Amino acid sequence: MDKDLLKGLKKEGILDQLYLYDEVSSTNDLAKKDPGDRKLFLAEVQTTGRGRLGRNWKSPAETGIWMSYSLKNILSPDNIPGVTIVAALAVAEILEEMMPKEIGISPEIKIKWPNDIVINQKKVCGILTEYVSGIGTGEGSEKEDYIICGIGINVNMSEFPEELADKATSLFMETGVTFLREEIVCKVIKKLTSYYETYGLLKSLDFLKKNYNDMLININEEIVLVGENGDDERKVICVSRGIDDTGALLVEREGKIERIIAGEISVRGLYGYV
Ligand code: BTN
């Protein structure tokens, strides 16, 4: 990656620290060991990239964006789950902006609640948000809490292993265009920082709810709710009504609206992954 372009984020005062590695286990693990406010950890390859629910995250060399952005926590515990919504919208809007519309190619960028980004029914980005509590910055200093936004974007790969081929895609595979990864990184970090600060001030996601719901897949359609452990007995069919200003998914069932909290339940379309 072109470090000079990324350094622009420091010059503009958006980032405090930037770390670019050739190979790491997981950028989230590095960020959790040494968190700070506005510290960005990026790697060309992750050997043990992690996804949600202990899944592994394929992070091959130089074709994707594998990054973790550490931010000082400015939210109350109730608001923290909303950061995944903030991060998902920031990535989705930047990917939408970067589609090569000038050559007539602009596949729809969609969000699968709470934070997968999807193109043509396949996942192009996953987000793993983690919380680090009570880290001191020096002797006698106050303990701070940090939020780590781990973001994986499949950018220029031309294929996936067989077991992922029907679920995963890349920007290149959907458009035929090769993207400059550092340009995406810069734009995502700027937007994510700005949304995070606004969220910290307002303590509500009302300011981005409409934009998020406009990109939400299956809104006002039937969806299936599945227990996060994949427990089939908990499958429930209902209609998605989009997020509220806390980031919970509103679903309608037998005329009643219920709030679904991220982390407890996953959502599927009626036919497959989305
Ligand atoms: C998911 O969809 O399950 C979340 C995937 C998150 C992957 C990113 S890649 C950068 C960061 N480091 C990790 O080990 N995971 C996140």
PDB file of C-alpha atoms and ligand atoms in Angstrom:
ATOM      1  CA  MET A   1       0.000   0.000   0.000  1.00  0.00           C
ATOM      2  CA  ASP A   2       1.127   3.540  -0.662  1.00  0.00           C
ATOM      3  CA  LYS A   3       2.118   4.841   2.757  1.00  0.00           C
ATOM      4  CA  ASP A   4       2.273   8.463   1.542  1.00  0.00           C
ATOM      5  CA  LEU A   5      -1.420   8.538   0.707  1.00  0.00           C
ATOM      6  CA  LEU A   6      -2.248   7.004   4.092  1.00  0.00           C
ATOM      7  CA  LYS A   7       0.009   9.487   5.866  1.00  0.00           C
ATOM      8  CA  GLY A   8      -2.330  12.187   4.549  1.00  0.00           C
ATOM      9  CA  LEU A   9      -4.740  11.037   7.284  1.00  0.00           C
ATOM     10  CA  LYS A  10      -2.148  12.012   9.908  1.00  0.00           C
ATOM     11  CA  LYS A  11      -1.334  15.309   8.201  1.00  0.00           C
ATOM     12  CA  GLU A  12      -5.013  16.218   8.125  1.00  0.00           C
ATOM     13  CA  GLY A  13      -5.205  15.537  11.859  1.00  0.00           C
ATOM     14  CA  ILE A  14      -7.651  12.647  11.486  1.00  0.00           C
ATOM     15  CA  LEU A  15      -5.295   9.903  12.688  1.00  0.00           C
ATOM     16  CA  ASP A  16      -2.975  10.057  15.635  1.00  0.00           C
ATOM     17  CA  GLN A  17      -0.959   6.941  14.772  1.00  0.00           C
ATOM     18  CA  LEU A  18      -0.699   4.772  11.680  1.00  0.00           C
ATOM     19  CA  TYR A  19       0.862   1.289  11.647  1.00  0.00           C
ATOM     20  CA  LEU A  20       1.251  -0.610   8.386  1.00  0.00           C
ATOM     21  CA  TYR A  21       2.480  -4.211   8.631  1.00  0.00           C
ATOM     22  CA  ASP A  22       3.404  -6.782   5.980  1.00  0.00           C
ATOM     23  CA  GLU A  23       2.085  -9.743   7.969  1.00  0.00           C
ATOM     24  CA  VAL A  24       0.306 -10.025  11.320  1.00  0.00           C
ATOM     25  CA  SER A  25      -1.862 -12.579  13.088  1.00  0.00           C
ATOM     26  CA  SER A  26      -4.858 -10.217  13.319  1.00  0.00           C
ATOM     27  CA  THR A  27      -4.942  -6.418  13.290  1.00  0.00           C
ATOM     28  CA  ASN A  28      -7.680  -6.578  15.966  1.00  0.00           C
ATOM     29  CA  ASP A  29      -5.291  -8.482  18.254  1.00  0.00           C
ATOM     30  CA  LEU A  30      -2.582  -5.822  17.762  1.00  0.00           C
ATOM     31  CA  ALA A  31      -5.037  -2.990  18.392  1.00  0.00           C
ATOM     32  CA  LYS A  32      -6.370  -4.682  21.525  1.00  0.00           C
ATOM     33  CA  LYS A  33      -2.830  -5.042  22.930  1.00  0.00           C
ATOM     34  CA  ASP A  34      -1.922  -1.415  22.317  1.00  0.00           C
ATOM     35  CA  PRO A  35      -5.082   0.646  21.872  1.00  0.00           C
ATOM     36  CA  GLY A  36      -5.166   4.424  21.645  1.00  0.00           C
ATOM     37  CA  ASP A  37      -7.345   7.182  20.324  1.00  0.00           C
ATOM     38  CA  ARG A  38      -7.429   7.279  16.514  1.00  0.00           C
ATOM     39  CA  LYS A  39      -4.791   4.614  15.971  1.00  0.00           C
ATOM     40  CA  LEU A  40      -5.019   2.684  12.713  1.00  0.00           C
ATOM     41  CA  PHE A  41      -3.482  -0.785  12.286  1.00  0.00           C
ATOM     42  CA  LEU A  42      -3.306  -2.084   8.717  1.00  0.00           C
ATOM     43  CA  ALA A  43      -1.813  -5.301   7.355  1.00  0.00           C
ATOM     44  CA  GLU A  44      -1.127  -6.718   3.901  1.00  0.00           C
ATOM     45  CA  VAL A  45      -1.780 -10.273   5.182  1.00  0.00           C
ATOM     46  CA  GLN A  46      -3.419 -11.667   8.317  1.00  0.00           C
ATOM     47  CA  THR A  47      -2.481 -15.219   9.212  1.00  0.00           C
ATOM     48  CA  THR A  48      -5.317 -15.708  11.719  1.00  0.00           C
ATOM     49  CA  GLY A  49      -7.860 -13.019  10.820  1.00  0.00           C
ATOM     50  CA  ARG A  50     -10.920 -13.270  13.068  1.00  0.00           C
ATOM     51  CA  GLY A  51     -14.591 -12.873  12.262  1.00  0.00           C
ATOM     52  CA  ARG A  52     -17.652 -12.713  14.501  1.00  0.00           C
ATOM     53  CA  LEU A  53     -18.649 -15.759  16.583  1.00  0.00           C
ATOM     54  CA  GLY A  54     -15.080 -17.093  16.559  1.00  0.00           C
ATOM     55  CA  ARG A  55     -15.127 -17.680  12.816  1.00  0.00           C
ATOM     56  CA  ASN A  56     -11.945 -17.193  10.858  1.00  0.00           C
ATOM     57  CA  TRP A  57     -11.598 -14.434   8.273  1.00  0.00           C
ATOM     58  CA  LYS A  58      -9.632 -15.169   5.088  1.00  0.00           C
ATOM     59  CA  SER A  59      -7.156 -12.322   4.606  1.00  0.00           C
ATOM     60  CA  PRO A  60      -4.936 -13.096   1.601  1.00  0.00           C
ATOM     61  CA  ALA A  61      -1.943 -10.957   0.582  1.00  0.00           C
ATOM     62  CA  GLU A  62      -2.294  -7.496  -0.906  1.00  0.00           C
ATOM     63  CA  THR A  63      -5.784  -7.893  -2.297  1.00  0.00           C
ATOM     64  CA  GLY A  64      -7.945  -6.723   0.572  1.00  0.00           C
ATOM     65  CA  ILE A  65      -8.172  -4.155   3.323  1.00  0.00           C
ATOM     66  CA  TRP A  66      -7.504  -5.695   6.724  1.00  0.00           C
ATOM     67  CA  MET A  67      -7.574  -2.926   9.278  1.00  0.00           C
ATOM     68  CA  SER A  68      -8.458  -2.125  12.877  1.00  0.00           C
ATOM     69  CA  TYR A  69      -9.250   1.390  13.989  1.00  0.00           C
ATOM     70  CA  SER A  70      -8.931   2.100  17.681  1.00  0.00           C
ATOM     71  CA  LEU A  71     -10.925   4.989  19.139  1.00  0.00           C
ATOM     72  CA  LYS A  72     -11.213   6.291  22.683  1.00  0.00           C
ATOM     73  CA  ASN A  73     -14.629   5.400  24.009  1.00  0.00           C
ATOM     74  CA  ILE A  74     -16.906   8.446  24.209  1.00  0.00           C
ATOM     75  CA  LEU A  75     -20.127   6.455  24.607  1.00  0.00           C
ATOM     76  CA  SER A  76     -22.145   5.028  27.452  1.00  0.00           C
ATOM     77  CA  PRO A  77     -22.375   1.202  27.617  1.00  0.00           C
ATOM     78  CA  ASP A  78     -25.857   1.250  26.068  1.00  0.00           C
ATOM     79  CA  ASN A  79     -24.613   3.139  23.013  1.00  0.00           C
ATOM     80  CA  ILE A  80     -21.571   0.966  22.285  1.00  0.00           C
ATOM     81  CA  PRO A  81     -23.341  -1.648  20.106  1.00  0.00           C
ATOM     82  CA  GLY A  82     -24.357   1.237  17.813  1.00  0.00           C
ATOM     83  CA  VAL A  83     -20.732   1.662  16.711  1.00  0.00           C
ATOM     84  CA  THR A  84     -21.070  -1.348  14.413  1.00  0.00           C
ATOM     85  CA  ILE A  85     -23.996   0.403  12.709  1.00  0.00           C
ATOM     86  CA  VAL A  86     -21.919   3.588  12.340  1.00  0.00           C
ATOM     87  CA  ALA A  87     -18.989   1.633  10.858  1.00  0.00           C
ATOM     88  CA  ALA A  88     -21.199  -0.352   8.470  1.00  0.00           C
ATOM     89  CA  LEU A  89     -22.832   2.772   7.080  1.00  0.00           C
ATOM     90  CA  ALA A  90     -19.479   4.562   6.698  1.00  0.00           C
ATOM     91  CA  VAL A  91     -18.062   1.649   4.665  1.00  0.00           C
ATOM     92  CA  ALA A  92     -21.245   1.118   2.629  1.00  0.00           C
ATOM     93  CA  GLU A  93     -21.509   4.787   1.644  1.00  0.00           C
ATOM     94  CA  ILE A  94     -17.863   4.954   0.589  1.00  0.00           C
ATOM     95  CA  LEU A  95     -18.126   1.764  -1.488  1.00  0.00           C
ATOM     96  CA  GLU A  96     -21.261   3.167  -3.130  1.00  0.00           C
ATOM     97  CA  GLU A  97     -19.413   6.432  -3.898  1.00  0.00           C
ATOM     98  CA  MET A  98     -16.481   4.511  -5.405  1.00  0.00           C
ATOM     99  CA  MET A  99     -18.459   2.367  -7.835  1.00  0.00           C
ATOM    100  CA  PRO A 100     -17.305   3.138 -11.383  1.00  0.00           C
ATOM    101  CA  LYS A 101     -20.559   4.775 -12.500  1.00  0.00           C
ATOM    102  CA  GLU A 102     -18.670   6.703 -15.208  1.00  0.00           C
ATOM    103  CA  ILE A 103     -18.215   3.444 -17.135  1.00  0.00           C
ATOM    104  CA  GLY A 104     -21.787   2.393 -16.461  1.00  0.00           C
ATOM    105  CA  ILE A 105     -21.007  -0.075 -13.649  1.00  0.00           C
ATOM    106  CA  SER A 106     -22.725   0.487 -10.317  1.00  0.00           C
ATOM    107  CA  PRO A 107     -23.926  -2.649  -8.557  1.00  0.00           C
ATOM    108  CA  GLU A 108     -26.056  -1.872  -5.524  1.00  0.00           C
ATOM    109  CA  ILE A 109     -24.228  -1.783  -2.204  1.00  0.00           C
ATOM    110  CA  LYS A 110     -26.435  -3.167   0.571  1.00  0.00           C
ATOM    111  CA  ILE A 111     -26.126  -3.650   4.318  1.00  0.00           C
ATOM    112  CA  LYS A 112     -27.155  -6.886   5.992  1.00  0.00           C
ATOM    113  CA  TRP A 113     -28.045  -5.968   9.566  1.00  0.00           C
ATOM    114  CA  PRO A 114     -26.147  -5.193  11.601  1.00  0.00           C
ATOM    115  CA  ASN A 115     -22.862  -4.835   9.774  1.00  0.00           C
ATOM    116  CA  ASP A 116     -22.170  -7.015   6.741  1.00  0.00           C
ATOM    117  CA  ILE A 117     -21.809  -5.216   3.429  1.00  0.00           C
ATOM    118  CA  VAL A 118     -23.240  -7.130   0.515  1.00  0.00           C
ATOM    119  CA  ILE A 119     -23.147  -6.841  -3.284  1.00  0.00           C
ATOM    120  CA  ASN A 120     -25.366  -9.027  -5.474  1.00  0.00           C
ATOM    121  CA  GLN A 121     -26.311 -11.179  -2.447  1.00  0.00           C
ATOM    122  CA  LYS A 122     -22.663 -11.869  -1.496  1.00  0.00           C
ATOM    123  CA  LYS A 123     -20.555 -10.480   1.342  1.00  0.00           C
ATOM    124  CA  VAL A 124     -17.845  -7.983   0.421  1.00  0.00           C
ATOM    125  CA  CYS A 125     -17.051  -6.622   3.901  1.00  0.00           C
ATOM    126  CA  GLY A 126     -17.307  -7.796   7.498  1.00  0.00           C
ATOM    127  CA  ILE A 127     -16.873  -5.793  10.692  1.00  0.00           C
ATOM    128  CA  LEU A 128     -15.776  -7.062  14.108  1.00  0.00           C
ATOM    129  CA  THR A 129     -16.131  -4.453  16.847  1.00  0.00           C
ATOM    130  CA  GLU A 130     -14.428  -5.164  20.162  1.00  0.00           C
ATOM    131  CA  TYR A 131     -14.184  -3.273  23.427  1.00  0.00           C
ATOM    132  CA  VAL A 132     -11.046  -2.791  25.536  1.00  0.00           C
ATOM    133  CA  SER A 133     -11.599  -1.580  29.046  1.00  0.00           C
ATOM    134  CA  GLY A 134      -9.397   0.231  31.571  1.00  0.00           C
ATOM    135  CA  ILE A 135      -6.080   0.813  29.787  1.00  0.00           C
ATOM    136  CA  GLY A 136      -3.758   3.407  31.373  1.00  0.00           C
ATOM    137  CA  THR A 137      -1.490   5.555  29.193  1.00  0.00           C
ATOM    138  CA  GLY A 138       1.255   6.090  31.792  1.00  0.00           C
ATOM    139  CA  GLU A 139       1.990   6.270  35.482  1.00  0.00           C
ATOM    140  CA  GLY A 140      -0.807   7.924  37.403  1.00  0.00           C
ATOM    141  CA  SER A 141      -2.776   8.462  34.210  1.00  0.00           C
ATOM    142  CA  GLU A 142      -6.487   7.859  34.066  1.00  0.00           C
ATOM    143  CA  LYS A 143      -7.688   4.544  32.718  1.00  0.00           C
ATOM    144  CA  GLU A 144      -9.378   4.813  29.359  1.00  0.00           C
ATOM    145  CA  ASP A 145     -11.719   2.499  27.469  1.00  0.00           C
ATOM    146  CA  TYR A 146     -11.323   1.934  23.740  1.00  0.00           C
ATOM    147  CA  ILE A 147     -13.431   0.655  20.891  1.00  0.00           C
ATOM    148  CA  ILE A 148     -11.707  -1.372  18.173  1.00  0.00           C
ATOM    149  CA  CYS A 149     -13.418  -1.394  14.788  1.00  0.00           C
ATOM    150  CA  GLY A 150     -11.979  -4.291  12.800  1.00  0.00           C
ATOM    151  CA  ILE A 151     -12.887  -3.953   9.148  1.00  0.00           C
ATOM    152  CA  GLY A 152     -12.207  -6.476   6.389  1.00  0.00           C
ATOM    153  CA  ILE A 153     -12.990  -5.466   2.798  1.00  0.00           C
ATOM    154  CA  ASN A 154     -12.509  -7.871  -0.108  1.00  0.00           C
ATOM    155  CA  VAL A 155     -11.151  -5.526  -2.750  1.00  0.00           C
ATOM    156  CA  ASN A 156      -9.115  -6.926  -5.648  1.00  0.00           C
ATOM    157  CA  MET A 157      -9.203 -10.735  -5.293  1.00  0.00           C
ATOM    158  CA  SER A 158     -10.412 -12.580  -8.366  1.00  0.00           C
ATOM    159  CA  GLU A 159     -11.628 -15.765  -6.657  1.00  0.00           C
ATOM    160  CA  PHE A 160     -12.446 -17.356  -3.301  1.00  0.00           C
ATOM    161  CA  PRO A 161     -11.897 -20.893  -2.037  1.00  0.00           C
ATOM    162  CA  GLU A 162     -14.716 -23.256  -2.923  1.00  0.00           C
ATOM    163  CA  GLU A 163     -16.264 -23.194   0.565  1.00  0.00           C
ATOM    164  CA  LEU A 164     -16.760 -19.408   0.358  1.00  0.00           C
ATOM    165  CA  ALA A 165     -17.476 -19.007  -3.343  1.00  0.00           C
ATOM    166  CA  ASP A 166     -21.273 -18.837  -2.988  1.00  0.00           C
ATOM    167  CA  LYS A 167     -21.184 -16.359  -0.056  1.00  0.00           C
ATOM    168  CA  ALA A 168     -18.217 -14.043  -0.624  1.00  0.00           C
ATOM    169  CA  THR A 169     -17.304 -11.586  -3.338  1.00  0.00           C
ATOM    170  CA  SER A 170     -14.868  -8.715  -3.985  1.00  0.00           C
ATOM    171  CA  LEU A 171     -15.185  -5.266  -5.504  1.00  0.00           C
ATOM    172  CA  PHE A 172     -13.107  -6.485  -8.465  1.00  0.00           C
ATOM    173  CA  MET A 173     -15.320  -9.522  -9.057  1.00  0.00           C
ATOM    174  CA  GLU A 174     -18.454  -7.372  -9.087  1.00  0.00           C
ATOM    175  CA  THR A 175     -17.132  -4.549 -11.283  1.00  0.00           C
ATOM    176  CA  GLY A 176     -14.126  -5.822 -13.271  1.00  0.00           C
ATOM    177  CA  VAL A 177     -12.228  -2.785 -11.962  1.00  0.00           C
ATOM    178  CA  THR A 178      -9.090  -2.808  -9.776  1.00  0.00           C
ATOM    179  CA  PHE A 179      -9.364  -0.389  -6.856  1.00  0.00           C
ATOM    180  CA  LEU A 180      -6.672   1.593  -5.036  1.00  0.00           C
ATOM    181  CA  ARG A 181      -7.008   0.172  -1.528  1.00  0.00           C
ATOM    182  CA  GLU A 182      -5.418   3.148   0.236  1.00  0.00           C
ATOM    183  CA  GLU A 183      -7.968   5.498  -1.315  1.00  0.00           C
ATOM    184  CA  ILE A 184     -10.787   3.399   0.160  1.00  0.00           C
ATOM    185  CA  VAL A 185      -9.008   3.317   3.543  1.00  0.00           C
ATOM    186  CA  CYS A 186      -8.643   7.123   3.641  1.00  0.00           C
ATOM    187  CA  LYS A 187     -12.259   7.764   2.716  1.00  0.00           C
ATOM    188  CA  VAL A 188     -13.646   5.150   5.147  1.00  0.00           C
ATOM    189  CA  ILE A 189     -11.546   6.428   8.070  1.00  0.00           C
ATOM    190  CA  LYS A 190     -12.630  10.036   7.448  1.00  0.00           C
ATOM    191  CA  LYS A 191     -16.291   9.158   7.295  1.00  0.00           C
ATOM    192  CA  LEU A 192     -16.157   6.726  10.214  1.00  0.00           C
ATOM    193  CA  THR A 193     -14.375   9.288  12.420  1.00  0.00           C
ATOM    194  CA  SER A 194     -16.905  11.961  11.603  1.00  0.00           C
ATOM    195  CA  TYR A 195     -19.927   9.680  12.189  1.00  0.00           C
ATOM    196  CA  TYR A 196     -18.396   8.384  15.453  1.00  0.00           C
ATOM    197  CA  GLU A 197     -17.959  11.912  16.767  1.00  0.00           C
ATOM    198  CA  THR A 198     -21.485  12.899  15.829  1.00  0.00           C
ATOM    199  CA  TYR A 199     -22.796   9.754  17.517  1.00  0.00           C
ATOM    200  CA  GLY A 200     -20.738  10.598  20.616  1.00  0.00           C
ATOM    201  CA  LEU A 201     -22.330  14.043  20.771  1.00  0.00           C
ATOM    202  CA  LEU A 202     -25.915  13.078  20.009  1.00  0.00           C
ATOM    203  CA  LYS A 203     -25.961   9.655  21.767  1.00  0.00           C
ATOM    204  CA  SER A 204     -28.494   8.532  19.182  1.00  0.00           C
ATOM    205  CA  LEU A 205     -28.349   7.057  15.666  1.00  0.00           C
ATOM    206  CA  ASP A 206     -31.273   9.152  14.523  1.00  0.00           C
ATOM    207  CA  PHE A 207     -28.929  11.262  12.341  1.00  0.00           C
ATOM    208  CA  LEU A 208     -28.010   8.292  10.135  1.00  0.00           C
ATOM    209  CA  LYS A 209     -31.048   6.041  10.503  1.00  0.00           C
ATOM    210  CA  LYS A 210     -32.602   7.027   7.176  1.00  0.00           C
ATOM    211  CA  ASN A 211     -29.363   6.540   5.211  1.00  0.00           C
ATOM    212  CA  TYR A 212     -28.796   3.172   6.903  1.00  0.00           C
ATOM    213  CA  ASN A 213     -32.333   1.949   6.278  1.00  0.00           C
ATOM    214  CA  ASP A 214     -32.115   3.061   2.632  1.00  0.00           C
ATOM    215  CA  MET A 215     -29.201   0.634   2.184  1.00  0.00           C
ATOM    216  CA  LEU A 216     -30.631  -2.159   4.348  1.00  0.00           C
ATOM    217  CA  ILE A 217     -31.276  -5.394   2.515  1.00  0.00           C
ATOM    218  CA  ASN A 218     -34.744  -6.967   2.840  1.00  0.00           C
ATOM    219  CA  ILE A 219     -36.337  -3.931   4.485  1.00  0.00           C
ATOM    220  CA  ASN A 220     -40.138  -4.273   4.497  1.00  0.00           C
ATOM    221  CA  GLU A 221     -39.730  -7.888   3.362  1.00  0.00           C
ATOM    222  CA  GLU A 222     -40.024 -11.168   5.178  1.00  0.00           C
ATOM    223  CA  ILE A 223     -36.878 -12.309   6.957  1.00  0.00           C
ATOM    224  CA  VAL A 224     -35.947 -15.251   9.164  1.00  0.00           C
ATOM    225  CA  LEU A 225     -34.514 -14.667  12.653  1.00  0.00           C
ATOM    226  CA  VAL A 226     -32.053 -17.335  13.723  1.00  0.00           C
ATOM    227  CA  GLY A 227     -30.371 -17.775  17.135  1.00  0.00           C
ATOM    228  CA  GLU A 228     -26.701 -16.697  16.830  1.00  0.00           C
ATOM    229  CA  ASN A 229     -25.584 -20.268  17.557  1.00  0.00           C
ATOM    230  CA  GLY A 230     -27.462 -21.380  14.419  1.00  0.00           C
ATOM    231  CA  ASP A 231     -30.106 -23.123  16.544  1.00  0.00           C
ATOM    232  CA  ASP A 232     -32.836 -24.051  14.068  1.00  0.00           C
ATOM    233  CA  GLU A 233     -35.503 -24.300  16.769  1.00  0.00           C
ATOM    234  CA  ARG A 234     -35.379 -20.521  17.175  1.00  0.00           C
ATOM    235  CA  LYS A 235     -36.233 -19.723  13.546  1.00  0.00           C
ATOM    236  CA  VAL A 236     -38.940 -17.072  13.341  1.00  0.00           C
ATOM    237  CA  ILE A 237     -40.371 -15.432  10.218  1.00  0.00           C
ATOM    238  CA  CYS A 238     -41.278 -11.738  10.456  1.00  0.00           C
ATOM    239  CA  VAL A 239     -41.084  -8.512   8.434  1.00  0.00           C
ATOM    240  CA  SER A 240     -38.036  -6.231   8.746  1.00  0.00           C
ATOM    241  CA  ARG A 241     -38.925  -2.583   9.430  1.00  0.00           C
ATOM    242  CA  GLY A 242     -35.368  -1.213   9.630  1.00  0.00           C
ATOM    243  CA  ILE A 243     -33.330   0.056  12.589  1.00  0.00           C
ATOM    244  CA  ASP A 244     -34.431   2.409  15.350  1.00  0.00           C
ATOM    245  CA  ASP A 245     -32.224   5.165  16.780  1.00  0.00           C
ATOM    246  CA  THR A 246     -30.347   2.673  19.013  1.00  0.00           C
ATOM    247  CA  GLY A 247     -29.410   0.396  16.092  1.00  0.00           C
ATOM    248  CA  ALA A 248     -31.825  -2.388  17.113  1.00  0.00           C
ATOM    249  CA  LEU A 249     -33.694  -4.009  14.214  1.00  0.00           C
ATOM    250  CA  LEU A 250     -37.446  -3.476  14.322  1.00  0.00           C
ATOM    251  CA  VAL A 251     -39.417  -6.481  13.149  1.00  0.00           C
ATOM    252  CA  GLU A 252     -43.143  -6.906  12.737  1.00  0.00           C
ATOM    253  CA  ARG A 253     -44.823 -10.144  13.754  1.00  0.00           C
ATOM    254  CA  GLU A 254     -48.548 -10.732  14.090  1.00  0.00           C
ATOM    255  CA  GLY A 255     -49.141  -6.972  13.956  1.00  0.00           C
ATOM    256  CA  LYS A 256     -46.692  -6.212  16.780  1.00  0.00           C
ATOM    257  CA  ILE A 257     -43.279  -4.501  16.524  1.00  0.00           C
ATOM    258  CA  GLU A 258     -40.356  -6.099  18.390  1.00  0.00           C
ATOM    259  CA  ARG A 259     -36.767  -4.851  18.838  1.00  0.00           C
ATOM    260  CA  ILE A 260     -33.966  -7.236  17.988  1.00  0.00           C
ATOM    261  CA  ILE A 261     -30.558  -6.559  19.557  1.00  0.00           C
ATOM    262  CA  ALA A 262     -27.383  -7.322  17.571  1.00  0.00           C
ATOM    263  CA  GLY A 263     -25.394 -10.254  18.899  1.00  0.00           C
ATOM    264  CA  GLU A 264     -28.427 -12.215  20.070  1.00  0.00           C
ATOM    265  CA  ILE A 265     -30.044 -13.053  16.787  1.00  0.00           C
ATOM    266  CA  SER A 266     -28.964 -13.222  13.153  1.00  0.00           C
ATOM    267  CA  VAL A 267     -31.104 -12.327  10.199  1.00  0.00           C
ATOM    268  CA  ARG A 268     -31.487 -14.215   6.930  1.00  0.00           C
ATOM    269  CA  GLY A 269     -33.561 -13.600   3.852  1.00  0.00           C
ATOM    270  CA  LEU A 270     -36.055 -16.296   3.084  1.00  0.00           C
ATOM    271  CA  TYR A 271     -33.644 -17.810   0.544  1.00  0.00           C
ATOM    272  CA  GLY A 272     -30.028 -18.188   1.744  1.00  0.00           C
ATOM    273  CA  TYR A 273     -27.332 -15.941   3.226  1.00  0.00           C
ATOM    274  CA  VAL A 274     -28.969 -12.550   2.642  1.00  0.00           C
TER     275      VAL A 274
HETATM  276  C1  BTN B   1     -17.220 -10.849  10.280  1.00  0.00           C
HETATM  277  O1  BTN B   1     -17.929 -10.578   9.312  1.00  0.00           O
HETATM  278  O2  BTN B   1     -17.368 -11.934  10.872  1.00  0.00           O
HETATM  279  C2  BTN B   1     -16.204  -9.848  10.758  1.00  0.00           C
HETATM  280  C3  BTN B   1     -14.930  -9.914   9.966  1.00  0.00           C
HETATM  281  C4  BTN B   1     -13.893  -8.892  10.439  1.00  0.00           C
HETATM  282  C5  BTN B   1     -12.577  -9.047   9.738  1.00  0.00           C
HETATM  283  C6  BTN B   1     -11.617  -7.936  10.076  1.00  0.00           C
HETATM  284  S1  BTN B   1     -10.176  -7.954   9.049  1.00  0.00           S
HETATM  285  C7  BTN B   1      -9.399  -6.793  10.082  1.00  0.00           C
HETATM  286  C8  BTN B   1      -9.749  -7.151  11.497  1.00  0.00           C
HETATM  287  N1  BTN B   1      -8.828  -8.131  12.032  1.00  0.00           N
HETATM  288  C9  BTN B   1      -9.427  -9.291  12.302  1.00  0.00           C
HETATM  289  O3  BTN B   1      -8.855 -10.316  12.748  1.00  0.00           O
HETATM  290  N2  BTN B   1     -10.728  -9.211  12.006  1.00  0.00           N
HETATM  291  C10 BTN B   1     -11.099  -7.907  11.506  1.00  0.00           C
END
